[in-house]
Coordinates of C-alpha atoms and ligand atoms in Angstrom, one line a residue:
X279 CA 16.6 -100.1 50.2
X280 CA 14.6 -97.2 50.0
X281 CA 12.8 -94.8 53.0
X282 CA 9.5 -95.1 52.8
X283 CA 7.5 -92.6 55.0
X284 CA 4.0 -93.4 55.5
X285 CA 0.9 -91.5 57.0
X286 CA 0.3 -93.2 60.1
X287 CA -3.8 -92.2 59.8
X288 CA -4.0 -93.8 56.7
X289 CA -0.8 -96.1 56.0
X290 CA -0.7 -94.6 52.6
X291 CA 3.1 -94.5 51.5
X292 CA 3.6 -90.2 51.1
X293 CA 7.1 -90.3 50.5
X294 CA 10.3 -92.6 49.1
X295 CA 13.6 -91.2 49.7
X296 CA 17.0 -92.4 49.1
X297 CA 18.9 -93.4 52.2
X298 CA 22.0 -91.4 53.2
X299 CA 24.3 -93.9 54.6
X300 CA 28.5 -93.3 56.0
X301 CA 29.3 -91.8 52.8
X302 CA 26.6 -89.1 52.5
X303 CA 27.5 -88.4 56.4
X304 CA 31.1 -88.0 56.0
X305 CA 30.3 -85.5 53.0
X306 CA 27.8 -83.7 55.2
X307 CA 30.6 -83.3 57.6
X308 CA 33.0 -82.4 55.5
X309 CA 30.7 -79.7 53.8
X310 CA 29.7 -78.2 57.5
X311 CA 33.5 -78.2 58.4
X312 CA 34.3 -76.2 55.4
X313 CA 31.2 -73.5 56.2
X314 CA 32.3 -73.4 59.8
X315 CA 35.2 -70.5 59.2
X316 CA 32.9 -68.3 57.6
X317 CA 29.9 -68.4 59.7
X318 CA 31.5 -68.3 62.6
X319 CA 33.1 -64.7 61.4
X320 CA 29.8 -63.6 60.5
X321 CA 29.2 -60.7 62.5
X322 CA 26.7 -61.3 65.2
X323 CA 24.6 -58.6 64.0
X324 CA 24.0 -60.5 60.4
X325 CA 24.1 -63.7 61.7
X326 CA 21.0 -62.5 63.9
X327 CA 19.3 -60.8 60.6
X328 CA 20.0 -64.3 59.1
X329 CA 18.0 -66.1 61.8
X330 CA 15.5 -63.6 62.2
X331 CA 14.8 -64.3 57.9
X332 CA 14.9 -67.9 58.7
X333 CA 12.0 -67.3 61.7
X334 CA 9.9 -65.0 58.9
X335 CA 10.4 -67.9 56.2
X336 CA 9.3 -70.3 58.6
X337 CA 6.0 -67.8 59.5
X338 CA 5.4 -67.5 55.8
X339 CA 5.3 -70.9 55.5
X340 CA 3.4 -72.1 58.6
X341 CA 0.5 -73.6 57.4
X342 CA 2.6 -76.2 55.0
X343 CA 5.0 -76.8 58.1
X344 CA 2.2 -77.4 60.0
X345 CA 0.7 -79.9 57.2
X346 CA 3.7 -82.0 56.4
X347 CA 4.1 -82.6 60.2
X348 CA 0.2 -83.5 60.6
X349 CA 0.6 -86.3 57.6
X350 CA 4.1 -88.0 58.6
X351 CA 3.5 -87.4 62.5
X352 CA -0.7 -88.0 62.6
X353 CA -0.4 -85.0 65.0
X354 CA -3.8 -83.3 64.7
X355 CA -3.2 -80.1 62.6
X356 CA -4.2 -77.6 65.5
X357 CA -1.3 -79.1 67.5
X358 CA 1.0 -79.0 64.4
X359 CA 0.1 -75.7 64.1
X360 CA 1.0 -74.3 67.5
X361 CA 4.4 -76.4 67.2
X362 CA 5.2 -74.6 63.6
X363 CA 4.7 -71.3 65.5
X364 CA 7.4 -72.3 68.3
X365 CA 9.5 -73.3 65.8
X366 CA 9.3 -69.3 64.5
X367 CA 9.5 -67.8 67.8
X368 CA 12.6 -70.5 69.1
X369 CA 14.3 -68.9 65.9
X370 CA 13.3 -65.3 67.0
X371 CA 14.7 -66.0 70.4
X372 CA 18.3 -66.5 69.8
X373 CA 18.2 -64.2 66.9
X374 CA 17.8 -61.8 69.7
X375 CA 20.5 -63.9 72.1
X376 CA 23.6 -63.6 69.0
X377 CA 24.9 -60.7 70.5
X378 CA 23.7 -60.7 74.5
X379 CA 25.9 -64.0 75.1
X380 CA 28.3 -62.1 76.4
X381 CA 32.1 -63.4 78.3
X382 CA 33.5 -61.8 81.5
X383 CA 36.1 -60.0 82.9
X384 CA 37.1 -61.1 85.9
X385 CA 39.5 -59.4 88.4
X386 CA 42.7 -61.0 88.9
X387 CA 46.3 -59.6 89.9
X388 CA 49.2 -58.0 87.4
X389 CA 46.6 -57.6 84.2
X390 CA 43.3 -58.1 83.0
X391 CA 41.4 -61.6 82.9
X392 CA 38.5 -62.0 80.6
X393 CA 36.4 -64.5 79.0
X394 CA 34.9 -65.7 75.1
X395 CA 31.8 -68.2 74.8
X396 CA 33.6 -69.4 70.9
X397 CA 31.7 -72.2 69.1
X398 CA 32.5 -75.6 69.1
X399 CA 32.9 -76.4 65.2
X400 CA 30.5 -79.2 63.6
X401 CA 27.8 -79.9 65.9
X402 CA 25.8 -83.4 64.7
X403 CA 22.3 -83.1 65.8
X404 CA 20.0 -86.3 66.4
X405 CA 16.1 -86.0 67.1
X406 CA 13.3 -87.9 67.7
X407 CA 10.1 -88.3 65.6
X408 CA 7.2 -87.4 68.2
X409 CA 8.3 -83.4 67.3
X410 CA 10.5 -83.9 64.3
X411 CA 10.6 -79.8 63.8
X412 CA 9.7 -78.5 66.8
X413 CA 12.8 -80.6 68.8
X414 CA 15.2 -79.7 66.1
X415 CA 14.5 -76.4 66.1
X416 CA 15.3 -76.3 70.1
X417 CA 18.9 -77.3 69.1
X418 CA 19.9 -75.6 66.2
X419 CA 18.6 -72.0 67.2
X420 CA 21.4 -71.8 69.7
X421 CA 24.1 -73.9 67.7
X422 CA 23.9 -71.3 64.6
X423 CA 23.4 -68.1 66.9
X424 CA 26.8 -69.5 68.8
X425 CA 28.1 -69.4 65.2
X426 CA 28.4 -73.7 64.8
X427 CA 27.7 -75.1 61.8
X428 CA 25.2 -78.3 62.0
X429 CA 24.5 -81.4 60.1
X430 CA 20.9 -82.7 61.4
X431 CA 19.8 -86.1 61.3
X432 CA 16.0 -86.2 61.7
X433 CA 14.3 -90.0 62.8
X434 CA 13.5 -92.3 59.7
X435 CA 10.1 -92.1 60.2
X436 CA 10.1 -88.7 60.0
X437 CA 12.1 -86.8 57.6
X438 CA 10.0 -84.8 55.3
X439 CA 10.0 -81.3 57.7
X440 CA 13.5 -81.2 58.4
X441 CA 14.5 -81.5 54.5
X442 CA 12.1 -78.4 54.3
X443 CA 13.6 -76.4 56.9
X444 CA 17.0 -76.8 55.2
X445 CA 15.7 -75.4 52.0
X446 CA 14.5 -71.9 54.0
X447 CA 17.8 -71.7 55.5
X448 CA 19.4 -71.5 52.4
X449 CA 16.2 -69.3 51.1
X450 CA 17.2 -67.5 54.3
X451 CA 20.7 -66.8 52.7
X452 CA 21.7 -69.1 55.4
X453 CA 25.0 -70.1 53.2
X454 CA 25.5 -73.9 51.9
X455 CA 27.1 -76.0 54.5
X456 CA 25.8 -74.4 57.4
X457 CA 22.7 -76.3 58.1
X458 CA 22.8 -79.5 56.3
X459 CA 20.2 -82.7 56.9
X460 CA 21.1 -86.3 56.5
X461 CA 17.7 -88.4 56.7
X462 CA 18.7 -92.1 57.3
X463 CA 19.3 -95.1 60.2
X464 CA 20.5 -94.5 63.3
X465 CA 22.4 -97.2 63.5
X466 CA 24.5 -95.8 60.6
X467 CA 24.0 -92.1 60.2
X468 CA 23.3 -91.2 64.0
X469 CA 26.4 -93.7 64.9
X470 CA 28.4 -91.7 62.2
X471 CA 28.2 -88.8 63.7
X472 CA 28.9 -89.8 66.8
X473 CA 31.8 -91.0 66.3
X474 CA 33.2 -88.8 63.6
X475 CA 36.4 -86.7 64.7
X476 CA 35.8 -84.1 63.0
X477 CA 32.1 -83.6 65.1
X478 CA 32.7 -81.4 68.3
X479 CA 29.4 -82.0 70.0
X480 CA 26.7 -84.3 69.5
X481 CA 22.9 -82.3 70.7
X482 CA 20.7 -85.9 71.1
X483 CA 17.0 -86.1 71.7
X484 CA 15.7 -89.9 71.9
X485 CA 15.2 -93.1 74.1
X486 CA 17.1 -93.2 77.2
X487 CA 18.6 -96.5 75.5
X488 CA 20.1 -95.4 72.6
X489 CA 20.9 -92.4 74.5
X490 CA 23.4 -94.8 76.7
X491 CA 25.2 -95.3 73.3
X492 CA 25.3 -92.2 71.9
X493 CA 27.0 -91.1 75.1
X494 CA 29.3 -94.6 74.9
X495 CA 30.0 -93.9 71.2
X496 CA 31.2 -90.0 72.0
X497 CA 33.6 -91.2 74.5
X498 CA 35.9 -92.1 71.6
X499 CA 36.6 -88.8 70.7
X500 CA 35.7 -86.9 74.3
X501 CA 32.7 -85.4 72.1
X502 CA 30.5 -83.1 74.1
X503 CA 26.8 -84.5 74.4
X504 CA 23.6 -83.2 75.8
X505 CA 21.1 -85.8 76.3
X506 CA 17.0 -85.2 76.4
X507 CA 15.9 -88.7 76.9
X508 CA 13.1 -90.6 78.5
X509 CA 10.6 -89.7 81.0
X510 CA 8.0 -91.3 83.5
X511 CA 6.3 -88.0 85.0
X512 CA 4.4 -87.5 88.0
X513 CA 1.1 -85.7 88.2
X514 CA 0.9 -85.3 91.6
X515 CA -2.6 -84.0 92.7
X516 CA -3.8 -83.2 96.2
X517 CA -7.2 -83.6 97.9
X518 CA -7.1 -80.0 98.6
X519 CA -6.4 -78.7 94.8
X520 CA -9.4 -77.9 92.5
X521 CA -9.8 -81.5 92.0
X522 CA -12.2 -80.4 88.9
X523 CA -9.7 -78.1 87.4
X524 CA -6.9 -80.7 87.7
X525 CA -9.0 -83.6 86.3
X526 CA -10.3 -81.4 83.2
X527 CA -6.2 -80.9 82.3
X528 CA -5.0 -84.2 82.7
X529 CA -5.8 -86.4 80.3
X530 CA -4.1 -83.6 78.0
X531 CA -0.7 -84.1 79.8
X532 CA -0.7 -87.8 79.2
X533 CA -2.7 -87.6 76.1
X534 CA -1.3 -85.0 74.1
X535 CA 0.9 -86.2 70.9
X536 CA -0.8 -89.9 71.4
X537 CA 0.8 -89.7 74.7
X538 CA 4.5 -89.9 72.5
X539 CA 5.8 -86.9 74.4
X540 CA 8.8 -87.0 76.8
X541 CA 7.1 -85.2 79.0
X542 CA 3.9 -87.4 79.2
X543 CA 2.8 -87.0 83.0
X544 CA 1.8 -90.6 82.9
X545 CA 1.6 -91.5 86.1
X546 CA -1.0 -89.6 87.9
X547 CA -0.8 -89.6 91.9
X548 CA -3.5 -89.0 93.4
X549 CA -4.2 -88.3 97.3
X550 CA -6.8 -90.9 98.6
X551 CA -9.1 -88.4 100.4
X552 CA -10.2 -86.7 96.8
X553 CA -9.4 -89.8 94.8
X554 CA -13.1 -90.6 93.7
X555 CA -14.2 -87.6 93.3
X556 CA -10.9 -86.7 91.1
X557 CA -11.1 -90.1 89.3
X558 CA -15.0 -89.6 88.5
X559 CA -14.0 -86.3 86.8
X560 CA -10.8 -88.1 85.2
X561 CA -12.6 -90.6 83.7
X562 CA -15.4 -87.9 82.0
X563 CA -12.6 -85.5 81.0
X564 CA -11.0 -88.8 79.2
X565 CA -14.2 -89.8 77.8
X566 CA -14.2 -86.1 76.3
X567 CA -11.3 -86.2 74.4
X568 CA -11.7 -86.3 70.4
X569 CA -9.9 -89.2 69.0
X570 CA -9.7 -89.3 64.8
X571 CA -8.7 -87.8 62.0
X572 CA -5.6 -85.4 62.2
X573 CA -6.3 -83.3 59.3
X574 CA -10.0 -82.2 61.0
X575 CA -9.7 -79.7 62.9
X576 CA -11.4 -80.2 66.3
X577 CA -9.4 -83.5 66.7
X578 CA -7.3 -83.6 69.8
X579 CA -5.3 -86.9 69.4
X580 CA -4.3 -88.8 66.4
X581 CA -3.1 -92.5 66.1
X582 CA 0.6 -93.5 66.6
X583 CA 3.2 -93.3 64.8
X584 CA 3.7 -97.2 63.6
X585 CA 1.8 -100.3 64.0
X586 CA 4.8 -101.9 65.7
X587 CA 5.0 -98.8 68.2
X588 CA 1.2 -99.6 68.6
X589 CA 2.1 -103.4 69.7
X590 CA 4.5 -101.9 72.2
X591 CA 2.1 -99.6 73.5
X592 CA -0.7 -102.1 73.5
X593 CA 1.8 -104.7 75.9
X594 CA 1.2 -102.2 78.7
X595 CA -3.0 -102.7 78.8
X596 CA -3.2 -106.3 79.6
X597 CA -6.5 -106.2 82.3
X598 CA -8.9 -104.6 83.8
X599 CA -9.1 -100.9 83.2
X600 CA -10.7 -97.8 84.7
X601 CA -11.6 -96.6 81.3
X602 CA -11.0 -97.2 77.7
X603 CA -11.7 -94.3 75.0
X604 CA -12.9 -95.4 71.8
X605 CA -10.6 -95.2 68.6
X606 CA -11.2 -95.2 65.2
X607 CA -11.4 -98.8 63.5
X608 CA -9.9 -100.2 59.8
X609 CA -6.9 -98.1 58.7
X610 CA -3.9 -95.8 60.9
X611 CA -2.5 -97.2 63.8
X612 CA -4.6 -95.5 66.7
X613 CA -5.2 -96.4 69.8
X614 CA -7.7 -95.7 72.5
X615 CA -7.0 -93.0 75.4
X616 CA -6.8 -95.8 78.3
X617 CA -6.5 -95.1 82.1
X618 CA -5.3 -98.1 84.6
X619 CA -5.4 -97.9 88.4
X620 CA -1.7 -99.1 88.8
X621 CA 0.6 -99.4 91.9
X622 CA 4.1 -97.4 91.0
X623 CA 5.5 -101.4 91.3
X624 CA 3.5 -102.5 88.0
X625 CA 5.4 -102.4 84.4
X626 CA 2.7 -99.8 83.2
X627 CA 4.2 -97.7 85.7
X628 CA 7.7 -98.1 85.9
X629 CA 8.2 -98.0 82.1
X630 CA 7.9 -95.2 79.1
X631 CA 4.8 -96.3 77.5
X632 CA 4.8 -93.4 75.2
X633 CA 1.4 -93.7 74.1
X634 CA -2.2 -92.9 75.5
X635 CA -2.0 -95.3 78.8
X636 CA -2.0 -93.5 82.1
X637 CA -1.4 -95.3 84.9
X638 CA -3.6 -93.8 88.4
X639 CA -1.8 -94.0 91.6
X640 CA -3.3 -93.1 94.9
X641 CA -1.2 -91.9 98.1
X642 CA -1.3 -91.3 101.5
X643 CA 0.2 -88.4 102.6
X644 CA 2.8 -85.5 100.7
X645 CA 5.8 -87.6 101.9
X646 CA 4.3 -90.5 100.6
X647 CA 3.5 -88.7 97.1
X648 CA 7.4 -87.1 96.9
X649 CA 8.4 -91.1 97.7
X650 CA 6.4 -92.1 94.9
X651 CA 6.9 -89.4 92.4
X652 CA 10.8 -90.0 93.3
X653 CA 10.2 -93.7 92.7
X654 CA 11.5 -93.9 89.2
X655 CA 14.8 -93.8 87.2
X656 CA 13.7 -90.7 85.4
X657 CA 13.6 -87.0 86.3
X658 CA 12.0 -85.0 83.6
X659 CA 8.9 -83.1 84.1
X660 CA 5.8 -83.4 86.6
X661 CA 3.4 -81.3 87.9
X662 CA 2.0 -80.3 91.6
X663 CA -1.3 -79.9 92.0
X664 CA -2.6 -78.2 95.4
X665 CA -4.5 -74.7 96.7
X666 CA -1.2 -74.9 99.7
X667 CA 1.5 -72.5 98.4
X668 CA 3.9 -74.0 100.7
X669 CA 3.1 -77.4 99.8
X670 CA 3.4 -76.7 96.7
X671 CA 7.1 -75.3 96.7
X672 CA 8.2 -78.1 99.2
X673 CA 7.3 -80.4 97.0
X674 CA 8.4 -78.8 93.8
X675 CA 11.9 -78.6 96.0
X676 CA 11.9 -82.3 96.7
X677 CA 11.4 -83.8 93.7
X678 CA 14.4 -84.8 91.6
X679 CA 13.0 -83.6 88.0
X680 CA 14.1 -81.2 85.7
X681 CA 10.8 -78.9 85.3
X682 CA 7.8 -78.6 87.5
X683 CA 4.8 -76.8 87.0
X684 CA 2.3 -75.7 90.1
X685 CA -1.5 -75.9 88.8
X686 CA -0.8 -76.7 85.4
X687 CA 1.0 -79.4 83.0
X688 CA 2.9 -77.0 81.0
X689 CA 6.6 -77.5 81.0
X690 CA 7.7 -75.9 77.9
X691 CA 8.7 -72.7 76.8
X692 CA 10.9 -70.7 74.3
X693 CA 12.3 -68.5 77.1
X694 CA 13.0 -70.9 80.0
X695 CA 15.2 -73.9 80.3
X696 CA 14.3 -77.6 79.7
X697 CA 15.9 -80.9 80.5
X698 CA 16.0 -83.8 82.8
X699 CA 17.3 -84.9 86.1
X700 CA 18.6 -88.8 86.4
X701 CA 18.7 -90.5 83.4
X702 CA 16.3 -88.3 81.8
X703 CA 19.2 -87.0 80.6
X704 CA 21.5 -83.7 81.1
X705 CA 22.3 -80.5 79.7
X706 CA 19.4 -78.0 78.8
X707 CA 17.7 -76.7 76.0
X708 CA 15.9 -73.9 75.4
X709 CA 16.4 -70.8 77.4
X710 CA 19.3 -68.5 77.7
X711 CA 20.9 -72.2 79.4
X712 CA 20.7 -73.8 75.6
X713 CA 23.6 -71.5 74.7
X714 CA 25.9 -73.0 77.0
X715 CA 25.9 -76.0 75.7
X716 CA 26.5 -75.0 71.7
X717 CA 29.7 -72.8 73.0
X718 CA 32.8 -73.4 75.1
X719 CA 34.3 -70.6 77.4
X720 CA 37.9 -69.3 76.6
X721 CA 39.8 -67.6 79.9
X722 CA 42.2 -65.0 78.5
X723 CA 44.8 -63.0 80.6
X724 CA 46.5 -60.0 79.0
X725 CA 49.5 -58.9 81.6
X726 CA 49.6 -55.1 82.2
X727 CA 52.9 -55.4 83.4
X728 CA 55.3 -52.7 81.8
Ligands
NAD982 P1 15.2 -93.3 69.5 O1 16.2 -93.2 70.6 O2 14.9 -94.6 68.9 O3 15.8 -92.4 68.2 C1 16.1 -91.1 68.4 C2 17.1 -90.7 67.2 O4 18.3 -91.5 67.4 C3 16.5 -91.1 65.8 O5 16.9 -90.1 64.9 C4 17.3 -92.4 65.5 O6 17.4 -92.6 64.1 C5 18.6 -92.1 66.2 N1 19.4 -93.3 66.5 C6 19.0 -94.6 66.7 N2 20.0 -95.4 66.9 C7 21.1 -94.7 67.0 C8 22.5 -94.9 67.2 N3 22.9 -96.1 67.5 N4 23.3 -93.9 67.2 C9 22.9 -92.6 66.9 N5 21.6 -92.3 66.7 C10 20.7 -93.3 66.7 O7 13.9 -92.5 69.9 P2 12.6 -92.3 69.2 O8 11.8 -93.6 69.3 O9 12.7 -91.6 67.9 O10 11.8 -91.2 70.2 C11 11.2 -91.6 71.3 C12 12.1 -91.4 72.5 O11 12.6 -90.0 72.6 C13 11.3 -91.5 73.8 O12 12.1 -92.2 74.8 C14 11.1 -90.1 74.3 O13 11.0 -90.0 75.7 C15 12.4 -89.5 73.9 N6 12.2 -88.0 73.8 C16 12.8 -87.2 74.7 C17 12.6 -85.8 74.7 C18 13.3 -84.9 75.7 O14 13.4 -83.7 75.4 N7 13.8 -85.4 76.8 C19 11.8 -85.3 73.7 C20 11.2 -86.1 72.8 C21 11.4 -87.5 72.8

């Protein structure tokens, strides 16, 4: 059986691809255990030049990054575009972190203590298809700059940008073996690698379900795993923010990607005293969104990714709602920016859509909002929206999710760490943090007795 990969505006077939299966896994293995000796003895100042070159190729190729994402995602191309340029800059940024991940030397009695961060061998790395790239990029920056050699598996929808990356490494004069990518199931390639012996660490972005597995299946083999899973995030918005400001930006945090982004803030809280006022202005900032074609450029949200992820999605919007956007009809599986006045106790709320549905939740007071927010068995990102400093630090203290922002929905950046709380996951990308969890730290003590 073949991998077909379709364009999810059009359902036109753009690619058929041969399946790896065990086989082709084991080989990639095998391959990337060969390369690790090498790379991991490449001096840190080459290993940087050779990740700086990859970030360059990756520049000088932006614009058919940025396409071949846009036509196997349905991202709108502006959005693919900004992703392609994180890509570069993730790869610029630990470039620069090869040689500043430094050990310690710690004072002990009778000689001198000190530490090495050393790599952990073969790392298997498992990702998503809402950012195919962009996600995979996040993990193997810091497992090459650690000096690990990696054997990706991108999702099955989603292949095409990952098999393109691997030819610029190698354009890169990253060397054979180093970066390979293994495009088939999950169930047989993902679960190959996560239980292969001779795979030190397994870097997973995915469903908090299959996440549960992954994190079962490594236990054979005491495997290291960092998890980025599922999220449910809270928008919480008080009467006494700029209620206009707020509502302008939020259809964009749940919207964004088709709403298929971990860190959707789907679930928007809302103090009663501004609620109509805020929801008036919600409901026109929704209205505003641009819903069509990926490839033009003004568009701001593209269809989904499958028409059985479009069923799923659709399961969630069975009444009345507070507003549904219009969609494109005939071909691509779209679906129409929808917002639904929900108590935190209804499905729509208590489960990852992962599409354009958010659910509006009004609350009393701020210990009624953290409550709320809190109310869920995720932790990933949220948002705090207030003109109260204090407020808005108390809050950001009390709730139990892994990045916050304070008057805006941005949670992601090159430079600072990312990950979940609860079973969003654990472990962090991005971030100085990300190197920690590509290395291992070595204690040495060298007695100075004579
Ligand atoms: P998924 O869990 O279905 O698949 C993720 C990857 O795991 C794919 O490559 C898939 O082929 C592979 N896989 C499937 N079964 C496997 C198995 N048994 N063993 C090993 N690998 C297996 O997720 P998805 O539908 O591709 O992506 C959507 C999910 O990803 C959402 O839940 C979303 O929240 C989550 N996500 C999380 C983050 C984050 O950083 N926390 C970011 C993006 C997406």
């Amino acid at each position: 059986m073949s991998l077909t990969v379709l364009n999810p505006a059009t359902e036109d077939v753009i690619a058929e691809l041969e399946p790896a299966g065990a086989e082709e896994t084991d080989a990639a293995v095998a391959r990337a255990l060969a390369a690790y000796p090498a790379w991991r003895a490449v001096a840190p100042g080459d290993r940087a030049r050779l990740l700086r070159r990859l970030a360059t190729l990756v520049e000088d190729h932006a614009e058919e990054l940025a396409r071949i994402e846009s036509r196997n995602v349905g991202k709108p191309i502006s959005g693919a575009r900004g992703e392609v340029g994180m890509i570069a800059d993730v790869f610029h940024f630990y470039a620069g972190a090869v040689d500043k991940h430094h050990g310690q030397t710690i004072p002990v009695a009778g000689g001198v203590d000190f530490t090495f961060r050393e790599p952990l061998g073969v790392v298997g790395l498992i990702v998503p298809w809402n950012f195919p790239l962009n996600i995979a990029s996040w993990k193997l920056g810091p497992a090459l700059a650690c000096g690990n050699t990696v054997v990706l598996k991108p999702a099955e929808l989603t292949p095409l940008s990952a098999l393109r990356l691997a030819e610029l490494a190698l354009e890169a004069g990253i060397p054979e073996g180093v970066l390979d990518v293994v495009a088939g199931p999950g169930r047989i390639v993902g679960q190959r690698l996560v239980e292969h012996p001779d795979v030190a660490k397994i870097g997973f972005t995915g469903s908090t379900e299959v996440g549960r597995s992954v994190m079962e299946g490594a236990a054979g083999t005491i495997k290291r795993v960092t998890l980025e899973l599922g999220g449910k995030s809270a928008n919480v918005v008080f009467a006494d923010a700029d209620l206009e400001r707020a509502a302008a930006a939020a259809p964009y945090a749940v919207f964004d990607n088709a709403g298929q982004d971990c860190c959707a803030r789907s679930r928007i809280l809302v103090e009663r005293s501004g609620y109509d006022r805020f929801v008036d202005a919600l409901v026109t900032a929704t209205r505003n969104v641009k819903v069509g074609d990926p490839a033009s450029e003004d568009t701001e949200m593209g269809p989904l990714i499958s028409a059985e992820h479009r069923a799923k999605v659709a399961s969630y919007v069975d009444g009345a709602t507070l507003f549904t956007g219009d969609a494109p009809e005939g071909r691509g599986f779209y679906f129409p920016c929808t917002l639904v006045e929900a108590t935190n106790d209804d499905r729509v709320a208590r489960e990852e859509v992962f599409g354009p549905v958010a659910a509006v939740i009004p609350f009393d007071d701020e210990a009624d909002a953290v409550r709320i927010a809190n109310d869920t068995p995720y932790g990933l990102s949220g948002s705090i929206w207030t003109r109260d400093g204090a407020r808005a630090l108390r809050v950001a203290r009390a709730l139990e999710t892994g990045v916050i922002s304070i008057n805006s929905n941005s949670s992601v950046r090159v430079a600072t760490p990312f990950g979940g709380f609860k079973q969003s996951g654990f472990g962090r990308e991005l971030g100085l943090n990300a190197l920690d969890g590509y290395s291992e730290v070595k204690n040495v003590f060298y007695s100075t007795a004579s």
